Coordinates of C-alpha atoms (C1' of nucleotides) in Angstrom, one line a residue:
Chain A
M110 CA 86.1 59.1 78.8
I111 CA 86.8 55.5 78.4
F112 CA 89.0 55.6 81.4
L113 CA 86.2 57.2 83.5
V114 CA 83.6 54.6 82.6
A115 CA 86.0 51.9 83.4
T116 CA 86.8 53.5 86.7
C117 CA 83.1 53.9 87.6
L118 CA 82.6 50.2 86.9
K119 CA 85.6 49.1 88.8
T120 CA 84.9 51.1 91.9
G121 CA 81.5 49.5 92.2
F122 CA 78.7 50.9 90.3
S123 CA 76.2 49.3 92.7
R124 CA 77.6 51.3 95.5
I125 CA 77.1 54.5 93.7
S126 CA 73.5 53.8 92.8
S127 CA 72.6 52.8 96.3
L128 CA 73.5 56.2 97.6
P129 CA 70.5 58.4 98.6
L130 CA 70.2 60.3 95.4
S131 CA 67.0 62.2 94.9
S132 CA 64.6 60.4 92.5
Q133 CA 65.1 63.2 90.0
S134 CA 68.8 62.9 89.9
L135 CA 68.6 59.2 89.7
T136 CA 66.3 59.4 86.7
E137 CA 68.6 61.9 85.1
G138 CA 71.5 59.7 85.9
A139 CA 69.8 56.7 84.3
V140 CA 69.0 58.7 81.2
L141 CA 72.5 59.9 80.9
A142 CA 73.9 56.4 81.4
M143 CA 71.8 55.3 78.4
T144 CA 73.2 58.1 76.3
G145 CA 76.7 57.0 77.2
R146 CA 77.4 59.9 79.6
L147 CA 77.9 57.8 82.6
S148 CA 80.4 60.1 84.1
L149 CA 77.6 62.4 85.2
I150 CA 76.4 59.9 87.7
C151 CA 79.7 60.2 89.4
K152 CA 79.3 64.0 89.3
N153 CA 75.9 63.8 91.0
R154 CA 77.4 61.7 93.7
I155 CA 80.2 64.1 94.3
D156 CA 78.0 67.1 94.4
S157 CA 75.7 65.5 97.0
T158 CA 78.7 65.1 99.3
Y159 CA 78.9 68.9 99.5
S160 CA 75.3 69.8 100.2
R161 CA 75.2 72.0 103.3
P162 CA 72.7 74.1 105.1
S163 CA 72.4 77.6 103.9
S164 CA 70.8 80.0 106.4
M165 CA 71.2 79.8 110.2
R166 CA 70.0 81.4 113.4
L167 CA 72.9 82.5 115.5
T168 CA 71.4 81.0 118.6
R169 CA 71.5 77.6 116.9
F170 CA 74.9 78.1 115.3
F171 CA 78.4 77.4 116.7
L172 CA 80.3 80.6 116.5
P173 CA 82.8 80.9 119.3
I174 CA 83.9 84.5 118.9
L175 CA 86.7 85.9 121.0
R176 CA 86.7 89.4 122.2
E177 CA 90.4 89.5 122.8
T178 CA 93.1 88.3 120.5
P179 CA 95.0 85.2 121.5
K180 CA 98.6 86.1 122.0
E181 CA 100.1 83.7 119.5
A182 CA 98.4 85.3 116.5
E183 CA 100.9 87.5 114.7
I184 CA 99.3 88.5 111.4
V185 CA 95.9 89.9 110.8
S186 CA 94.3 86.9 109.1
H187 CA 95.4 84.6 111.9
R188 CA 94.0 87.1 114.5
L189 CA 90.7 87.5 112.7
M190 CA 90.3 83.8 112.0
L191 CA 90.7 83.0 115.7
R192 CA 88.6 85.9 116.9
A193 CA 85.8 85.1 114.4
G194 CA 85.7 81.5 115.6
M195 CA 86.8 80.1 112.2
I196 CA 89.6 77.8 113.4
R197 CA 91.1 76.4 116.5
Q198 CA 94.7 75.4 116.9
E199 CA 95.1 71.7 117.9
A200 CA 98.9 71.5 117.7
A201 CA 101.7 73.5 116.0
G202 CA 100.5 74.1 112.5
I203 CA 97.4 71.9 112.8
Y204 CA 94.0 73.4 113.0
A205 CA 90.4 72.4 113.5
W206 CA 88.0 74.1 111.2
L207 CA 84.9 75.5 113.0
P208 CA 81.6 76.1 111.1
L209 CA 82.3 79.6 109.9
G210 CA 85.7 78.7 108.6
L211 CA 84.6 75.6 107.0
R212 CA 81.8 77.4 105.1
V213 CA 84.4 79.7 103.6
L214 CA 86.8 76.8 102.9
N215 CA 83.9 74.9 101.1
K216 CA 83.0 78.0 99.0
I217 CA 86.6 78.2 97.9
N218 CA 86.6 74.5 97.1
D219 CA 83.4 74.9 95.1
I220 CA 84.9 77.7 92.9
I221 CA 88.1 75.7 92.4
R222 CA 86.1 72.6 91.4
E223 CA 84.0 74.4 88.9
E224 CA 87.0 75.9 87.2
Q225 CA 88.9 72.7 87.2
N226 CA 86.0 70.9 85.7
R227 CA 85.5 73.6 83.2
A228 CA 89.1 73.2 82.1
G229 CA 88.6 69.5 81.6
A230 CA 90.2 68.2 84.8
I231 CA 88.4 65.3 86.5
E232 CA 88.1 65.0 90.2
I233 CA 89.3 61.9 92.2
L234 CA 90.3 61.5 95.8
M235 CA 93.5 59.9 96.8
P236 CA 94.4 58.9 100.4
T237 CA 96.3 61.0 102.8
I238 CA 98.5 58.0 103.9
Q239 CA 100.8 56.6 101.3
S240 CA 103.3 53.7 101.1
A241 CA 107.0 54.5 101.3
D242 CA 107.6 52.0 98.4
L243 CA 105.8 54.3 96.0
W244 CA 108.2 57.1 96.9
R245 CA 111.2 54.8 96.5
E246 CA 110.2 54.3 92.9
S247 CA 110.6 58.0 92.1
G248 CA 113.6 58.3 94.4
R249 CA 111.9 61.0 96.4
Y250 CA 111.6 58.9 99.6
D251 CA 115.2 59.8 100.5
A252 CA 115.3 63.1 98.8
Y253 CA 112.3 64.6 100.6
G254 CA 114.0 64.9 103.9
K255 CA 112.5 65.7 107.3
E256 CA 109.5 67.6 105.9
M257 CA 107.9 64.3 105.2
L258 CA 106.1 62.8 108.1
R259 CA 107.1 59.1 108.1
I260 CA 105.0 56.7 110.1
K261 CA 104.9 52.9 110.6
D262 CA 101.8 50.8 110.8
R263 CA 101.3 47.8 113.1
H264 CA 103.3 45.6 110.8
E265 CA 106.2 47.9 110.9
R266 CA 105.5 48.8 107.3
E267 CA 106.9 52.2 106.3
M268 CA 104.1 54.7 105.5
L269 CA 104.0 58.4 105.2
F270 CA 101.4 61.2 105.4
G271 CA 101.5 62.5 101.8
P272 CA 103.0 65.9 101.2
T273 CA 101.9 65.7 97.6
N274 CA 100.7 63.0 95.2
E275 CA 102.8 62.9 92.0
E276 CA 103.9 59.3 92.7
M277 CA 100.4 58.0 93.6
V278 CA 98.6 59.5 90.6
T279 CA 101.3 58.3 88.3
A280 CA 100.8 54.8 89.7
I281 CA 97.1 55.1 89.2
V282 CA 97.5 56.3 85.6
R283 CA 100.1 53.8 84.6
A284 CA 97.9 50.9 85.9
H285 CA 94.9 52.0 83.9
V286 CA 96.0 54.0 80.9
K287 CA 97.6 52.0 78.2
S288 CA 96.7 53.8 75.0
Y289 CA 97.3 57.3 73.6
K290 CA 93.5 57.3 73.0
D291 CA 93.0 57.7 76.7
L292 CA 94.9 61.0 76.6
P293 CA 95.0 63.8 77.4
L294 CA 94.0 63.2 81.0
N295 CA 94.0 65.6 83.9
L296 CA 93.1 64.2 87.4
Y297 CA 92.8 66.4 90.4
H298 CA 91.8 66.0 94.0
I299 CA 91.3 68.3 97.0
Q300 CA 92.9 66.6 99.9
W301 CA 94.7 67.3 103.2
K302 CA 98.5 67.3 102.9
F303 CA 101.1 67.3 105.6
R304 CA 104.5 68.9 105.4
D305 CA 106.4 68.8 108.6
E306 CA 107.6 72.4 108.4
V307 CA 110.4 73.3 110.7
R308 CA 108.5 76.3 111.8
P309 CA 104.8 76.6 111.0
R310 CA 103.4 80.0 111.6
F311 CA 100.8 82.6 110.6
G312 CA 97.9 80.3 111.3
V313 CA 96.6 78.4 108.2
M314 CA 98.8 80.6 106.0
R315 CA 101.8 78.3 106.7
S316 CA 100.5 75.3 108.6
R317 CA 101.8 71.8 108.6
E318 CA 98.5 70.2 107.7
F319 CA 96.9 72.1 104.9
L320 CA 94.3 71.5 102.2
M321 CA 95.5 71.4 98.7
K322 CA 93.9 71.1 95.3
D323 CA 96.4 69.3 93.2
A324 CA 95.9 68.4 89.5
Y325 CA 98.1 66.2 87.4
S326 CA 98.1 66.3 83.6
F327 CA 99.2 63.4 81.4
D328 CA 99.9 63.9 77.7
L329 CA 101.5 62.0 74.9
D330 CA 103.9 64.7 73.8
A331 CA 105.4 68.0 74.9
E332 CA 103.0 70.0 72.7
G333 CA 100.0 68.4 74.4
A334 CA 101.5 68.9 77.8
R335 CA 102.1 72.5 77.0
H336 CA 98.4 72.8 76.1
S337 CA 97.4 71.1 79.4
Y338 CA 99.7 73.6 81.2
N339 CA 98.0 76.5 79.4
K340 CA 94.6 75.3 80.3
M341 CA 95.4 75.1 84.0
F342 CA 97.1 78.5 83.7
T343 CA 93.8 79.9 82.3
A344 CA 91.7 78.1 84.9
Y345 CA 93.8 79.6 87.6
L346 CA 93.3 83.1 86.3
R347 CA 89.6 82.5 86.4
T348 CA 89.6 80.8 89.8
F349 CA 91.3 83.6 91.6
A350 CA 89.4 86.3 89.8
R351 CA 86.2 84.7 90.9
M352 CA 87.3 85.1 94.5
G353 CA 87.8 88.8 93.9
L354 CA 91.6 88.4 93.9
K355 CA 94.1 89.9 91.6
A356 CA 96.4 86.9 91.0
I357 CA 99.5 87.6 89.0
P358 CA 101.3 84.7 87.3
M359 CA 105.0 85.0 87.9
R360 CA 107.7 82.8 86.5
A361 CA 109.0 80.6 89.2
D362 CA 111.7 78.3 90.3
T363 CA 110.7 74.7 90.0
G364 CA 112.3 73.6 93.3
P365 CA 112.2 70.0 94.4
I366 CA 109.3 69.1 92.1
G367 CA 111.5 69.6 89.1
G368 CA 110.9 70.5 85.5
N369 CA 111.6 73.6 83.5
L370 CA 108.3 75.6 83.2
S371 CA 106.7 76.9 86.3
H372 CA 104.5 79.8 87.4
E373 CA 103.5 81.0 90.8
F374 CA 100.2 82.8 91.2
I375 CA 100.7 85.7 93.6
I376 CA 98.1 87.9 95.0
L377 CA 98.9 91.4 96.2
A378 CA 98.4 92.1 99.9
S379 CA 100.1 94.7 102.0
T380 CA 100.9 92.0 104.6
G381 CA 102.2 89.5 102.1
E382 CA 105.2 87.4 102.8
S383 CA 107.3 88.0 99.8
E384 CA 108.3 91.1 97.9
V385 CA 107.0 91.2 94.3
F386 CA 107.6 93.4 91.3
C387 CA 105.4 93.7 88.3
H388 CA 104.0 95.9 85.5
K389 CA 101.0 98.1 86.4
D390 CA 99.0 96.5 83.5
F391 CA 98.4 93.4 85.6
L392 CA 96.2 95.4 88.0
E393 CA 93.8 96.2 85.2
K394 CA 93.7 92.9 83.4
S395 CA 90.6 90.8 83.6
A396 CA 90.6 87.1 83.5
P397 CA 89.3 85.2 80.5
E398 CA 85.5 84.6 80.2
A399 CA 84.0 81.3 81.2
S400 CA 83.1 80.6 77.6
I401 CA 86.7 80.7 76.4
A402 CA 87.7 77.8 74.2
F403 CA 89.8 75.6 76.5
D404 CA 90.2 73.0 73.8
D405 CA 91.7 75.4 71.3
R406 CA 95.4 75.3 71.6
T407 CA 95.9 78.6 69.9
V408 CA 93.5 80.3 72.2
M409 CA 95.1 78.9 75.3
Q410 CA 98.6 79.8 74.1
G411 CA 97.2 83.2 73.4
V412 CA 96.0 83.6 77.0
F413 CA 99.4 82.4 78.3
D414 CA 101.4 84.7 76.0
D415 CA 99.2 87.7 76.9
W416 CA 99.6 87.2 80.6
T417 CA 103.3 86.6 80.5
S418 CA 104.2 89.4 78.1
R419 CA 104.8 91.9 80.9
Y420 CA 107.3 91.9 83.7
A421 CA 106.3 90.1 86.9
A422 CA 108.7 88.5 89.4
T423 CA 109.1 87.6 93.1
S424 CA 112.2 88.8 94.8
E425 CA 114.0 85.5 94.2
M426 CA 113.5 85.7 90.5
H427 CA 113.7 89.5 90.3
D428 CA 115.7 91.1 87.5
A429 CA 116.3 94.6 88.5
Q430 CA 117.5 95.7 85.1
A431 CA 114.5 94.4 83.3
F432 CA 112.3 96.0 85.9
A433 CA 114.1 99.3 85.5
A434 CA 113.3 99.2 81.8
I435 CA 109.6 99.7 82.6
A436 CA 108.4 103.3 82.8
P437 CA 108.6 104.3 86.4
S438 CA 104.9 105.2 86.4
D439 CA 104.1 101.6 85.4
Q440 CA 106.2 99.9 88.0
V441 CA 104.5 98.2 90.8
S442 CA 106.5 97.1 93.8
A443 CA 104.4 95.4 96.4
R444 CA 104.0 92.5 98.7
G445 CA 102.4 89.2 97.7
I446 CA 101.2 85.8 98.8
E447 CA 101.6 82.7 96.8
V448 CA 98.2 81.0 96.3
G449 CA 98.9 78.7 93.4
H450 CA 101.9 77.1 91.7
I451 CA 101.9 75.2 88.4
F452 CA 104.7 73.0 87.0
Y453 CA 105.5 71.2 83.7
F454 CA 108.1 68.6 84.5
G455 CA 107.8 66.2 81.5
T456 CA 108.9 62.7 82.4
K457 CA 110.4 63.3 85.8
Y458 CA 108.1 60.8 87.4
S459 CA 106.7 58.9 84.4
E460 CA 110.2 57.8 83.4
P461 CA 111.4 56.2 86.7
M462 CA 107.9 54.9 87.4
H463 CA 107.4 53.5 83.9
A464 CA 104.1 55.3 83.1
A465 CA 103.8 54.9 79.3
V466 CA 101.2 54.3 76.7
N467 CA 101.2 52.9 73.2
G468 CA 101.3 55.7 70.7
P469 CA 99.5 55.8 67.3
D470 CA 102.7 54.3 65.9
G471 CA 102.4 51.3 68.2
K472 CA 105.5 52.3 70.1
E473 CA 105.6 52.8 73.8
T474 CA 105.7 56.5 74.8
V475 CA 106.6 57.8 78.2
L476 CA 103.9 60.2 79.5
Q477 CA 104.5 64.0 79.7
M478 CA 103.3 65.3 83.0
G479 CA 102.5 68.5 84.8
S480 CA 101.2 69.3 88.3
Y481 CA 99.1 72.2 89.4
G482 CA 98.5 73.2 93.0
I483 CA 96.2 75.6 94.9
G484 CA 96.1 75.9 98.6
P485 CA 92.4 76.4 99.7
S486 CA 93.2 76.6 103.4
R487 CA 95.9 79.1 102.7
L488 CA 93.5 81.0 100.5
V489 CA 91.1 81.6 103.4
A490 CA 93.9 83.4 105.2
A491 CA 95.1 85.2 102.0
L492 CA 91.6 86.4 101.3
I493 CA 91.4 88.0 104.7
E494 CA 94.9 89.5 104.3
A495 CA 93.5 91.2 101.2
N496 CA 90.1 92.0 102.6
H497 CA 89.8 93.4 106.1
D498 CA 89.7 96.6 108.1
D499 CA 90.1 97.6 111.7
N500 CA 86.7 96.1 112.6
G501 CA 87.2 92.7 111.0
I502 CA 86.9 90.7 107.9
I503 CA 85.3 91.8 104.6
W504 CA 84.4 88.8 102.6
P505 CA 84.1 89.0 98.8
D506 CA 80.6 87.8 97.9
S507 CA 81.7 84.6 96.2
V508 CA 83.4 83.1 99.3
A509 CA 81.3 84.7 102.1
P510 CA 80.1 82.2 104.6
F511 CA 76.8 83.9 104.5
K512 CA 75.7 86.7 102.1
V513 CA 73.7 88.6 104.7
G514 CA 73.8 89.2 108.4
L515 CA 70.5 90.0 109.9
A516 CA 70.6 91.8 113.3
N517 CA 67.5 91.9 115.5
L518 CA 68.2 95.0 117.7
K519 CA 65.5 94.2 120.2
V520 CA 64.9 90.6 120.8
G521 CA 61.6 90.2 122.7
D522 CA 59.9 93.1 121.1
A523 CA 57.0 91.6 119.2
A524 CA 57.1 93.8 116.2
T525 CA 60.8 93.6 115.8
D526 CA 60.9 89.8 116.2
Q527 CA 58.1 89.5 113.7
A528 CA 59.8 91.8 111.2
C529 CA 63.0 89.9 111.5
A530 CA 61.4 86.5 111.2
D531 CA 59.6 87.7 108.0
F532 CA 62.7 89.0 106.5
Y533 CA 64.8 86.0 107.4
E534 CA 62.2 83.7 105.8
K535 CA 62.0 85.8 102.7
L536 CA 65.8 85.9 102.2
E537 CA 65.9 82.1 102.8
R538 CA 63.2 81.5 100.3
A539 CA 65.0 83.7 97.8
G540 CA 68.1 81.5 98.2
V541 CA 70.2 84.1 100.0
D542 CA 72.4 82.6 102.7
V543 CA 71.6 84.6 105.9
L544 CA 72.9 84.5 109.4
Y545 CA 70.2 85.8 111.7
D546 CA 71.6 87.3 115.0
D547 CA 68.6 86.5 117.2
R548 CA 70.7 86.6 120.4
D549 CA 69.4 88.7 123.3
E550 CA 72.4 91.0 123.1
R551 CA 73.0 94.7 123.0
P552 CA 72.9 96.4 119.6
G553 CA 76.6 97.3 119.9
A554 CA 77.6 93.7 120.4
K555 CA 75.7 92.7 117.3
F556 CA 77.2 95.4 115.2
A557 CA 80.7 94.4 116.4
T558 CA 80.0 90.7 115.7
L559 CA 78.7 91.3 112.2
D560 CA 81.6 93.6 111.3
L561 CA 84.1 91.0 112.7
I562 CA 82.8 88.1 110.7
G563 CA 82.5 90.2 107.6
L564 CA 79.3 89.2 105.9
P565 CA 79.0 91.4 102.7
S566 CA 75.6 92.9 103.7
Q567 CA 74.0 93.6 107.0
V568 CA 70.3 94.1 107.6
I569 CA 69.6 95.9 110.8
I570 CA 66.1 95.8 112.2
G571 CA 65.0 97.6 115.3
P572 CA 62.0 99.3 116.8
K573 CA 62.9 102.8 115.6
G574 CA 63.1 101.7 111.9
I575 CA 60.0 99.5 112.2
A576 CA 58.0 102.5 113.5
D577 CA 58.6 104.1 110.1
G578 CA 58.3 100.8 108.2
L579 CA 62.0 100.8 107.4
V580 CA 65.0 98.5 107.9
E581 CA 68.6 99.5 107.5
V582 CA 70.9 97.9 105.0
K583 CA 74.6 98.3 105.5
D584 CA 77.3 97.4 103.0
R585 CA 80.2 95.9 105.0
R586 CA 82.8 97.0 102.5
T587 CA 81.8 100.6 101.9
G588 CA 80.1 101.2 105.2
A589 CA 77.2 102.8 103.3
R590 CA 73.9 102.5 105.1
D591 CA 70.4 103.0 103.7
M592 CA 67.0 103.0 105.3
L593 CA 64.7 101.0 103.0
T594 CA 61.4 99.4 103.1
P595 CA 61.7 95.7 103.6
E596 CA 60.6 95.1 100.0
A597 CA 63.3 97.4 98.7
A598 CA 65.9 95.9 101.0
L599 CA 64.9 92.4 99.8
N600 CA 65.2 93.5 96.2
R601 CA 68.6 94.9 96.7
L602 CA 69.9 91.8 98.4
T603 CA 68.5 89.4 95.9
A604 CA 69.6 91.4 92.9
Chain B
rC297 C1' 118.0 73.0 112.6
rG298 C1' 120.5 77.5 115.2
rG299 C1' 119.1 81.7 118.6
rG300 C1' 115.5 83.9 122.1
rG301 C1' 111.1 83.3 125.1
rU302 C1' 106.6 81.6 127.4
rA303 C1' 103.6 77.9 130.2
rU304 C1' 98.6 80.4 136.3
rG305 C1' 90.0 79.2 134.9
rG306 C1' 87.5 79.5 127.8
rC307 C1' 90.7 84.3 126.3
rG308 C1' 94.3 88.3 128.0
rC309 C1' 97.3 88.9 132.2
rA310 C1' 99.3 89.9 137.7
rG311 C1' 101.5 87.0 141.5
rU312 C1' 107.6 84.0 141.0
rC313 C1' 113.0 88.2 142.5
rU314 C1' 111.9 88.4 148.7
rG315 C1' 108.2 80.4 149.7
rG316 C1' 102.8 80.8 153.9
rU317 C1' 98.2 77.4 150.2
rA318 C1' 95.8 82.0 144.0
rG319 C1' 94.0 87.1 142.1
rC320 C1' 92.3 90.9 138.1
rG321 C1' 89.9 92.1 133.4
rC322 C1' 87.2 89.9 129.4
rG323 C1' 84.1 85.8 128.5
rG324 C1' 80.1 82.3 131.0
rA325 C1' 75.4 81.7 134.5
rA326 C1' 71.5 84.3 137.5
rG327 C1' 69.3 89.1 138.5
rU328 C1' 68.4 94.5 138.4
rU329 C1' 69.1 98.3 135.0
rU330 C1' 69.8 99.7 130.1
rU331 C1' 68.7 99.5 124.9
rG332 C1' 70.6 102.1 117.3
rG333 C1' 78.1 101.0 117.7
rG334 C1' 81.0 95.8 122.7
rU335 C1' 75.8 99.8 129.2
rA336 C1' 76.3 99.9 134.6
rC337 C1' 75.8 97.4 139.1
rU338 C1' 75.0 92.9 142.2
rU339 C1' 75.6 87.7 142.9
rC340 C1' 77.5 83.0 141.3
rA341 C1' 80.3 79.1 138.8
rG342 C1' 85.1 77.8 137.0
rG343 C1' 92.1 76.7 138.3
rU344 C1' 95.6 69.6 141.7
rC345 C1' 99.4 77.2 138.7
rG346 C1' 102.3 72.4 131.6
rU347 C1' 104.6 67.7 133.6
rA348 C1' 107.8 64.4 136.7
rG349 C1' 111.0 64.5 140.6
rG350 C1' 113.8 67.2 144.4
rU351 C1' 114.7 70.9 148.6
rU352 C1' 111.4 72.6 152.8
rC353 C1' 107.2 72.3 158.4
rG354 C1' 105.1 74.5 153.9
rA355 C1' 106.3 75.4 146.7
rA356 C1' 102.7 78.9 141.4
rU357 C1' 107.2 80.9 143.7
rC358 C1' 113.7 77.7 144.8
rC359 C1' 116.5 73.3 142.1
rU360 C1' 116.8 69.4 138.2
rG361 C1' 114.8 66.6 134.1
rC362 C1' 111.0 66.3 130.4
rU363 C1' 107.0 68.2 127.3
rA364 C1' 104.2 71.7 124.7
rC365 C1' 103.7 76.3 122.5
rC366 C1' 105.4 81.2 120.6
rC367 C1' 109.0 84.7 118.3
rC368 C1' 113.7 85.8 115.0
rG369 C1' 116.8 83.4 111.2
rA370 C1' 117.5 79.4 107.1
rC371 C1' 113.2 76.4 104.3
rC372 C1' 108.3 76.0 102.0
rA373 C1' 101.4 75.2 98.6

RNA sequence: CGGGGUAUGGCGCAGUCUGGUAGCGCGGAAGUUUUGGGUACUUCAGGUCGUAGGUUCGAAUCCUGCUACCCCGACCA
């Protein structure tokens, strides 16, 4: 907290207050500042950055749908993302995010943010471009190899496009954190990374430029670090569950990041890249409640122990004997996609970079660190891999770009236009994101479009239904269709 | 980084072998028709055939260099 206040002041409090906050939030901010909770002013500012329009008429939107599949798209998520106009490739492994894709990406980011904040992590934003000197301190400048995109500025200074941020965040913390009283600290950001993959493929599933949420924890001792690890572990379970995904934590190799404790979070999808083996119990487990005590070490360790008590491994870490010991009816052998990876690596960076604080005993103590990654851009693809059918995408409610697709089956028919406009307005007023297909198109084209972009609910309004005072509500996932009065339809969609 | 391939309108493709100045489907525009699961027809617009050079009277087509992209393998959030 002390650290946060200091940071707000240092980064220019005047700049923050000059931003166009609403008068209400400004007042709230002022009151909070007086009560000492200055950090919330920063939060207001961050939230305002992410305000975005909710509902949209398709004729005013930018949704470049493709009827045919571009030949380069190999896997279903890549095909559907291109066809649904979510992304556009700009170079190998580099994509532009179009409106529909960006909306999903932002929804994912929102969920990640909420759960990171809930677990006590604090959002920052570090740059994409870093100085080579920083990486020389940790010794990784030479170790990282060709995956690192190295660039020079006009003064011939060596720079790089960050593939990760351990060094930078360690530099930030060592500069400002001097006392054990400032700990524990967990800083995260959601920022674009670049890893110059030899062979990018599968669209945003394995791209060179990708969005990553990376959190970094700093603790005085190993016990504290372990608790930080467990908190992130729990936050991850909640994060993925909220996206409708069954994410299974699997013990992982620490790889080039180093350390001795690491878990990958794998979601099951028939088109997943890696082979995974786990106990059937994982499929039934539900994530911890939002109200769980993140600050209680015993509780957090309990979550960790519970979720790691049964067998789960990717093919690299697979122990056939241990797996065979499970009752055959409880064995699950499937394919999976890695969507998160957490590490505890102790002093691997803090030691060489001299990130230390004075402990209660007055002695200098090197910080214990961990890092925790989630790939939001990859998650967009992973979600599609896990949620689609022959007709297109099927978004889980929590990440859907719009909740409802409203199809006007006869644009130009006064009664139909009126009914659609009414319904659109009512949904909008109820706070339900709706995409209104008001194009002058054939019904078939509208059905195909809505199925392709996968909005959870479809409301279909045409002259035939109107004559009976009814609209059709279709559930994209089940395909179930019901003829309802507009009132009943509205009730169902706002429930 | 090894191996294989592709490059022709926004997308998918034919034409390349056998050189003669570019075509089909989808998409786009205009219209007629149609209207509850991608309607049919008509008309129109849109391409210096990835790029640089060479051969030739003439190059999308043959030759050489370069570039980009894709696929398989090793590697990765």
